[in-house]
Amino acid sequence: MTNTSAPSCTQVNEIWDIIRSTRDIFIRILADSTGTTETGGSCLYACILLSDLINRFTKAQAKICGGGPPDQGGARAPDGKMHGHYWVQLDLQGHVFVADITADQFGYEPMLLLPMAQAQLIYTPGDQGMTDEAVKQTREDIEKDLSSLPSIQS
């Protein structure tokens, strides 16, 4: 039987703590590697980091969703324009939320954690198979890049 009681404040705060910490880490990575803290075009990398941390350190189950106009959804900016984007959808005790640590690229607060009813006003997922393939390819690219780095000897 699925537990559908509302998540506790502690559980939601735990998610928020990971969102804040991940955003901070991600912004430092952007600054160090690109010389800017602008998040445009970096959302898939941010989602991989965020979803992995949520899945590893909380009771929530996270997956990466995404979409891109004109036919595959995306994120709606405050001006109504749709943009290609990736975000994290998480299930916490049967309650679904959207977490986004690069929402500032569209004019929102930098970090969002929205219940699905509210998130649907902004986020429209496209084909999940296409998203899963993009995530898989990006993970492979990251692994390839990491394997080419010199190993650290102690």
Coordinates of N, CA and C in Angstrom, one line a residue, residues 25-77:
I25 N 26.8 24.6 -5.1 CA 27.9 23.9 -5.7 C 27.9 24.1 -7.2
F26 N 26.7 24.0 -7.8 CA 26.6 24.1 -9.3 C 27.1 25.5 -9.8
I27 N 26.7 26.6 -9.0 CA 27.1 27.9 -9.4 C 28.6 28.1 -9.3
R28 N 29.2 27.5 -8.3 CA 30.7 27.5 -8.2 C 31.4 26.8 -9.3
I29 N 30.8 25.6 -9.7 CA 31.3 24.8 -10.8 C 31.2 25.7 -12.1
L30 N 30.1 26.3 -12.3 CA 29.9 27.2 -13.5 C 31.0 28.3 -13.5
A31 N 31.1 29.0 -12.4 CA 32.0 30.1 -12.3 C 33.5 29.6 -12.6
D32 N 33.8 28.5 -12.0 CA 35.2 28.0 -12.2 C 35.5 27.5 -13.6
S33 N 34.5 26.9 -14.2 CA 34.7 26.3 -15.5 C 34.4 27.2 -16.7
T34 N 33.4 28.1 -16.5 CA 33.0 28.9 -17.6 C 33.3 30.4 -17.4
G35 N 33.6 30.8 -16.2 CA 33.9 32.2 -15.9 C 32.6 33.0 -15.7
T36 N 31.5 32.3 -15.7 CA 30.2 33.0 -15.5 C 29.3 32.2 -14.6
T37 N 28.3 32.9 -14.0 CA 27.4 32.1 -13.1 C 26.0 32.1 -13.8
E38 N 26.0 32.5 -15.1 CA 24.7 32.4 -15.9 C 24.4 30.9 -16.1
T39 N 23.1 30.6 -15.8 CA 22.7 29.2 -15.9 C 22.2 28.7 -17.2
G40 N 21.9 29.6 -18.1 CA 21.3 29.3 -19.4 C 22.1 28.2 -20.1
G41 N 21.5 27.2 -20.6 CA 22.1 26.1 -21.3 C 22.8 25.0 -20.4
S42 N 22.7 25.2 -19.1 CA 23.3 24.2 -18.2 C 22.4 23.3 -17.4
C43 N 21.1 23.4 -17.8 CA 20.1 22.8 -16.9 C 20.2 21.3 -16.8
L44 N 20.6 20.6 -17.9 CA 20.7 19.1 -17.8 C 21.8 18.7 -16.9
Y45 N 22.9 19.4 -16.9 CA 24.0 19.1 -16.0 C 23.5 19.3 -14.5
A46 N 22.8 20.4 -14.3 CA 22.3 20.7 -13.0 C 21.3 19.7 -12.5
C47 N 20.5 19.2 -13.4 CA 19.5 18.2 -13.1 C 20.2 16.8 -12.7
I48 N 21.2 16.5 -13.5 CA 21.9 15.2 -13.2 C 22.5 15.3 -11.7
L49 N 23.1 16.4 -11.4 CA 23.6 16.5 -10.1 C 22.5 16.5 -9.0
L50 N 21.5 17.3 -9.2 CA 20.4 17.4 -8.2 C 19.7 16.1 -8.1
S51 N 19.3 15.4 -9.2 CA 18.6 14.2 -9.1 C 19.4 13.1 -8.4
D52 N 20.7 13.0 -8.7 CA 21.5 12.0 -8.0 C 21.6 12.3 -6.5
L53 N 21.7 13.5 -6.1 CA 21.8 13.8 -4.7 C 20.5 13.5 -4.0
I54 N 19.4 13.9 -4.6 CA 18.1 13.6 -4.0 C 17.9 12.1 -3.8
N55 N 18.2 11.4 -4.9 CA 18.0 9.9 -4.8 C 18.9 9.2 -3.8
R56 N 20.1 9.8 -3.6 CA 21.1 9.2 -2.7 C 20.8 9.5 -1.3
F57 N 20.3 10.8 -1.0 CA 20.3 11.3 0.4 C 18.9 11.6 0.9
T58 N 17.9 11.3 0.2 CA 16.5 11.5 0.8 C 15.7 10.2 0.5
K59 N 14.5 10.3 1.0 CA 13.5 9.2 0.7 C 12.7 9.5 -0.6
A60 N 12.9 10.6 -1.2 CA 12.2 10.9 -2.4 C 12.8 10.2 -3.6
Q61 N 12.0 10.0 -4.6 CA 12.5 9.3 -5.9 C 12.5 10.4 -6.9
A62 N 13.6 10.7 -7.5 CA 13.8 11.8 -8.5 C 14.0 11.3 -9.9
K63 N 13.5 12.0 -10.9 CA 13.8 11.7 -12.2 C 13.9 13.0 -13.0
I64 N 14.6 13.0 -14.1 CA 14.8 14.2 -14.9 C 13.7 14.2 -15.9
C65 N 13.1 15.3 -16.1 CA 12.1 15.6 -17.1 C 12.5 16.7 -18.0
G66 N 12.0 16.9 -19.1 CA 12.4 18.0 -20.0 C 11.5 18.1 -21.2
G67 N 11.7 19.1 -21.9 CA 10.9 19.3 -23.1 C 11.4 20.6 -23.8
G68 N 11.0 20.7 -25.1 CA 11.4 21.8 -25.9 C 10.3 22.1 -26.9
P69 N 10.1 23.4 -27.1 CA 9.1 23.8 -28.1 C 9.5 23.5 -29.5
P70 N 8.7 23.4 -30.5 CA 7.3 23.8 -30.4 C 6.4 22.6 -30.0
D71 N 6.9 21.4 -30.2 CA 6.0 20.2 -30.0 C 6.3 19.4 -28.7
Q72 N 7.3 19.7 -28.0 CA 7.8 18.8 -26.9 C 7.8 19.5 -25.6
G73 N 6.9 20.5 -25.3 CA 6.8 21.1 -24.0 C 7.9 22.0 -23.7
G74 N 8.3 22.0 -22.4 CA 9.4 22.9 -22.0 C 9.0 23.7 -20.8
A75 N 9.6 24.8 -20.6 CA 9.3 25.7 -19.4 C 8.8 27.0 -20.0
R76 N 7.7 27.4 -19.4 CA 7.0 28.7 -19.7 C 7.6 29.8 -18.9
A77 N 8.2 30.8 -19.5 CA 8.7 32.0 -18.8 C 7.6 32.9 -18.4

